[in-house]
PDB file of C-alpha atoms in Angstrom:
ATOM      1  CA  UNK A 229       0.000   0.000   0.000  1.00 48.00           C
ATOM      2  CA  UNK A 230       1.236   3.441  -0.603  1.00 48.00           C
ATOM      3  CA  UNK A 231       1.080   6.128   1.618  1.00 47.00           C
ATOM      4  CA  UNK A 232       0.023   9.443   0.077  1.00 50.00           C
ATOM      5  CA  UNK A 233       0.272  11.642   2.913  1.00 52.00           C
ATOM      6  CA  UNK A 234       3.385  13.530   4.109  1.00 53.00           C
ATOM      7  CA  UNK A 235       5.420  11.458   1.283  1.00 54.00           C
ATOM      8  CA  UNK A 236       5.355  11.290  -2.225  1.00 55.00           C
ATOM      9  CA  UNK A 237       4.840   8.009  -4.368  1.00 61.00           C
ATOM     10  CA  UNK A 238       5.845   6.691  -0.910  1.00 61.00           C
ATOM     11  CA  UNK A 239       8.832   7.758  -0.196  1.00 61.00           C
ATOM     12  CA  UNK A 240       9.722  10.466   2.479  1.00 60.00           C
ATOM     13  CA  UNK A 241      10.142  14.005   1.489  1.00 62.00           C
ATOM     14  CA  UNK A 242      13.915  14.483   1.350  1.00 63.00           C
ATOM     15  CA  UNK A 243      16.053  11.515   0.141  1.00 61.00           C
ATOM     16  CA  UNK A 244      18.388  12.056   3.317  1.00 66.00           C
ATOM     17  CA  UNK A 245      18.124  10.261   6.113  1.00 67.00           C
ATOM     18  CA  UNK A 246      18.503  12.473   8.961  1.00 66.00           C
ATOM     19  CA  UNK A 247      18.735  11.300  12.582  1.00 67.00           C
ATOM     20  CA  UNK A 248      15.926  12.582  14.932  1.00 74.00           C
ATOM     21  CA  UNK A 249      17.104  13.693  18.544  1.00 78.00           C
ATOM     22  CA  UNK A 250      14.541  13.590  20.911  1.00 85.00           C
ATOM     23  CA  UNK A 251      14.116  16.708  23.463  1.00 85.00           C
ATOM     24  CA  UNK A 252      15.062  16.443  26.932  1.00 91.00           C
ATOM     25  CA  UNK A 253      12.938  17.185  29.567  1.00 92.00           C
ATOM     26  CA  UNK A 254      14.832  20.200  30.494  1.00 93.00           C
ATOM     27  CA  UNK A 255      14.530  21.497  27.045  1.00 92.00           C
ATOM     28  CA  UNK A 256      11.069  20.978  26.577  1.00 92.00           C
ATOM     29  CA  UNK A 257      10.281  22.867  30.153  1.00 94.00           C
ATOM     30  CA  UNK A 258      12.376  25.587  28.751  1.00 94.00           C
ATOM     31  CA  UNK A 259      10.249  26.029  25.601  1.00 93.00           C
ATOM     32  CA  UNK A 260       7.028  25.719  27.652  1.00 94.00           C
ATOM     33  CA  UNK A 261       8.757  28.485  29.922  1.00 96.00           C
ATOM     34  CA  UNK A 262       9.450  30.756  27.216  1.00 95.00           C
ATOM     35  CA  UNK A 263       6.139  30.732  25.459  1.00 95.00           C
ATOM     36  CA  UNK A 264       4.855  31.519  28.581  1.00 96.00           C
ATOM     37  CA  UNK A 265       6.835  34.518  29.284  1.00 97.00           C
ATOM     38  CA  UNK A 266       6.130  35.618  25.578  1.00 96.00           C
ATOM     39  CA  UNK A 267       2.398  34.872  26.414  1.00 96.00           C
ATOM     40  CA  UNK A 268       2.653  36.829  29.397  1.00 97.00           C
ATOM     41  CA  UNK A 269       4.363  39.743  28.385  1.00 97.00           C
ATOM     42  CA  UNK A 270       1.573  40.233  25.255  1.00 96.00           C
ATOM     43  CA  UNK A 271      -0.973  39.370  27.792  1.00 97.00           C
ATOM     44  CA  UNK A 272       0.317  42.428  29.855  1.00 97.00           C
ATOM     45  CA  UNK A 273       0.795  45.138  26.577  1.00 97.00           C
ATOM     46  CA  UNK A 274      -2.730  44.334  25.427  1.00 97.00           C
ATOM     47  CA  UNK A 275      -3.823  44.936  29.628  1.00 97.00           C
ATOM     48  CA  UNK A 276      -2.348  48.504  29.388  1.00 97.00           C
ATOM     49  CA  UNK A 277      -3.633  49.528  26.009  1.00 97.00           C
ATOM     50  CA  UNK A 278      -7.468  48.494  27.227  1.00 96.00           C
ATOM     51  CA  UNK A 279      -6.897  50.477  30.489  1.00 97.00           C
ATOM     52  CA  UNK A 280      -5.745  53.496  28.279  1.00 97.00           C
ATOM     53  CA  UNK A 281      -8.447  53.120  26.007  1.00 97.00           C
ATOM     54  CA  UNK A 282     -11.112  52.729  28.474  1.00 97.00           C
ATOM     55  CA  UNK A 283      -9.718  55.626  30.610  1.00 97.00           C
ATOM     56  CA  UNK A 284      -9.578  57.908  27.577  1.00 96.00           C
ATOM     57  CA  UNK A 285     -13.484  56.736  26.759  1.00 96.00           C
ATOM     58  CA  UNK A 286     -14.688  57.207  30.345  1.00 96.00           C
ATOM     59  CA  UNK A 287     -13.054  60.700  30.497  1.00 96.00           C
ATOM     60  CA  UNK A 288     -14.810  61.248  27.137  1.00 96.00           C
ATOM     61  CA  UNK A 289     -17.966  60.106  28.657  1.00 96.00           C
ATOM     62  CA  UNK A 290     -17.843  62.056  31.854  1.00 94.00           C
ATOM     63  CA  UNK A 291     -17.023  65.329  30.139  1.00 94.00           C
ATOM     64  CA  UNK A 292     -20.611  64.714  27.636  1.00 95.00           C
ATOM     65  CA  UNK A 293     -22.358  64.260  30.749  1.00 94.00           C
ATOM     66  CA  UNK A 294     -20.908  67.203  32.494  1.00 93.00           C
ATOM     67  CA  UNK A 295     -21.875  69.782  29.233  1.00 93.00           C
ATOM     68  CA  UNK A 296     -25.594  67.633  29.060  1.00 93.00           C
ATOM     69  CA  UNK A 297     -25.982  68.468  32.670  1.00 92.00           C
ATOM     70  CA  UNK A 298     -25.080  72.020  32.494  1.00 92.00           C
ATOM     71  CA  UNK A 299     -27.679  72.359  29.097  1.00 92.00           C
ATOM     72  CA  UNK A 300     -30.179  71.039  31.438  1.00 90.00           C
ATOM     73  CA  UNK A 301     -29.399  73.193  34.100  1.00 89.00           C
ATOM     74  CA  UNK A 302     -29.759  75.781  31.526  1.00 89.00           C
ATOM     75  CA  UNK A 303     -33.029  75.063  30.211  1.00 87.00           C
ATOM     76  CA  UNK A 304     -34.448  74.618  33.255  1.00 85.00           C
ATOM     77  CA  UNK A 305     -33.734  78.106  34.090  1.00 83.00           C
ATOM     78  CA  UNK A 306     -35.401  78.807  31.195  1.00 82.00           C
ATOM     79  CA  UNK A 307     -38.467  76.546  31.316  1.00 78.00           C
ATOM     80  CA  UNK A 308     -38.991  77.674  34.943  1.00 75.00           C
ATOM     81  CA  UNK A 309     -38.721  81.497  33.738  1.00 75.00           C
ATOM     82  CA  UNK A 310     -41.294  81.458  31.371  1.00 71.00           C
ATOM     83  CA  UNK A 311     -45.153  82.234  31.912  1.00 66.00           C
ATOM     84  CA  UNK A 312     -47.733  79.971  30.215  1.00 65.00           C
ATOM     85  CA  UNK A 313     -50.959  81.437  29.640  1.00 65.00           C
ATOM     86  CA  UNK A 314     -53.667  79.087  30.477  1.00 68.00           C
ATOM     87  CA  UNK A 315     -56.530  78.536  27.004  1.00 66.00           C
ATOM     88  CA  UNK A 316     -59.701  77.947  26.534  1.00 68.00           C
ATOM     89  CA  UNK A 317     -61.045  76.075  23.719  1.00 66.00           C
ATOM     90  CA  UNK A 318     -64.645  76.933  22.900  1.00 71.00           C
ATOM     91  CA  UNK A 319     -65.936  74.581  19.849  1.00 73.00           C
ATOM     92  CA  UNK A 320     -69.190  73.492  18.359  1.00 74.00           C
ATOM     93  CA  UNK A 321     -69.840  70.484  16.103  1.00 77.00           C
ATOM     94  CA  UNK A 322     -73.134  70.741  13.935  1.00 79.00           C
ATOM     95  CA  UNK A 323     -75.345  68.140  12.608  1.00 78.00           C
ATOM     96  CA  UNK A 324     -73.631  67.778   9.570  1.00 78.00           C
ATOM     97  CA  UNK A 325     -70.133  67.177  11.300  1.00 77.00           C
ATOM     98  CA  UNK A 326     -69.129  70.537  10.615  1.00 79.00           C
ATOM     99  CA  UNK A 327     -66.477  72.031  13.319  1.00 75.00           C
ATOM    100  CA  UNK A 328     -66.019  75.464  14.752  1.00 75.00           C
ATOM    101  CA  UNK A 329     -63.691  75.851  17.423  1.00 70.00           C
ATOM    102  CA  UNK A 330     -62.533  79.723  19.321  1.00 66.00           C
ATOM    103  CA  UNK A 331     -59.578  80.123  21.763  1.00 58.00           C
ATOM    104  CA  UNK A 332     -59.912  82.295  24.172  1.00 63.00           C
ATOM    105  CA  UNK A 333     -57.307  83.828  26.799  1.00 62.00           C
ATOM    106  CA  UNK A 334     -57.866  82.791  29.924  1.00 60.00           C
ATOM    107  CA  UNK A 335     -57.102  85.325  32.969  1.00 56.00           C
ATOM    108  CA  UNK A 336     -55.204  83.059  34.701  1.00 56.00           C
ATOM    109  CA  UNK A 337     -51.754  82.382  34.231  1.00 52.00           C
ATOM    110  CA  UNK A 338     -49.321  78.968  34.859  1.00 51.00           C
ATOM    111  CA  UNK A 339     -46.530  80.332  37.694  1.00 52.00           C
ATOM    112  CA  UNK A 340     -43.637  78.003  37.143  1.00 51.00           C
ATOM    113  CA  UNK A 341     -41.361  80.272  38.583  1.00 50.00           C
ATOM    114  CA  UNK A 342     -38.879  78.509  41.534  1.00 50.00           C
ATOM    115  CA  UNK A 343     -38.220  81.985  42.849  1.00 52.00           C
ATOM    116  CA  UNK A 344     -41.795  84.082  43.110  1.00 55.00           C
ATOM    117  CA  UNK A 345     -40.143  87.169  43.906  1.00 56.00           C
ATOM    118  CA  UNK A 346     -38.048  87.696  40.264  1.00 54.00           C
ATOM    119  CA  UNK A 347     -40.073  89.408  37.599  1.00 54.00           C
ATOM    120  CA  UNK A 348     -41.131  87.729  34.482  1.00 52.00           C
ATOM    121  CA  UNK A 349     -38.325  87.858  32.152  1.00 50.00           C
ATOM    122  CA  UNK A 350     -41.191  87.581  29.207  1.00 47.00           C
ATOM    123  CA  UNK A 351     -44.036  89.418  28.872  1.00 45.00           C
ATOM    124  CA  UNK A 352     -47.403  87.986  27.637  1.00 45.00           C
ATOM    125  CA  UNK A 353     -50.330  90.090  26.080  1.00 45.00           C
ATOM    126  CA  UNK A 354     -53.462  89.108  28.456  1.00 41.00           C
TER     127      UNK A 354
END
């Protein structure tokens, strides 16, 4: 039978015969000891770059959150600043389905103000 694998037509792949030494046990520990260290030592770069990356991205993070809070703050000011007049809708619906509506100004005015005693900064016509 011929073998087809790893040989051709059966014979090995060099014509030589070389003699095959057979590692000691010392020298196979100190392969396994240096692909550990070489493991290790990649093991340890690729620990520091994630660390530097994900330090960079939370100080990216925190800094967003710090400029959304202070546009919050902001618009709050603004929101709470503000006063809403309160309308009325008047509206009557006919037989035939037809639809009139009137809005009317009511007196009465939303105070969302934190501080009561600071003006209005805007004016509404009443």
């Amino acid at each position: 039978m011929v073998k087809w694998i790893g040989t051709v037509f059966g014979l090995p792949p060099y014509p030589f015969n070389y003699v095959t030494r057979r590692l000691t046990i010392e020298e196979i520990l100190d392969k396994f000891i240096d692909e550990g260290k070489h493991e290790h030592e990649e093991m340890e770069i690729f620990i520091k770059e994630f660390r530097t990356t994900n330090e960079l991205l939370l100080k990216e993070r925190s800094n967003l959150l710090s400029e959304l809070t202070i546009e919050v703050n902001e618009l709050s000011k603004v929101v709470n600043n503000v006063l809403i007049p309160k309308n009325e809708v008047k509206g009557v619906t006919t037989r035939g389905g037809k639809v009139t509506s009137k809005v009317t100004r009511s007196k009465e005015i939303n105070e969302t103000r934190i501080n009561k005693n600071e003006p209005p900064r805007f004016e509404q016509d009443v």
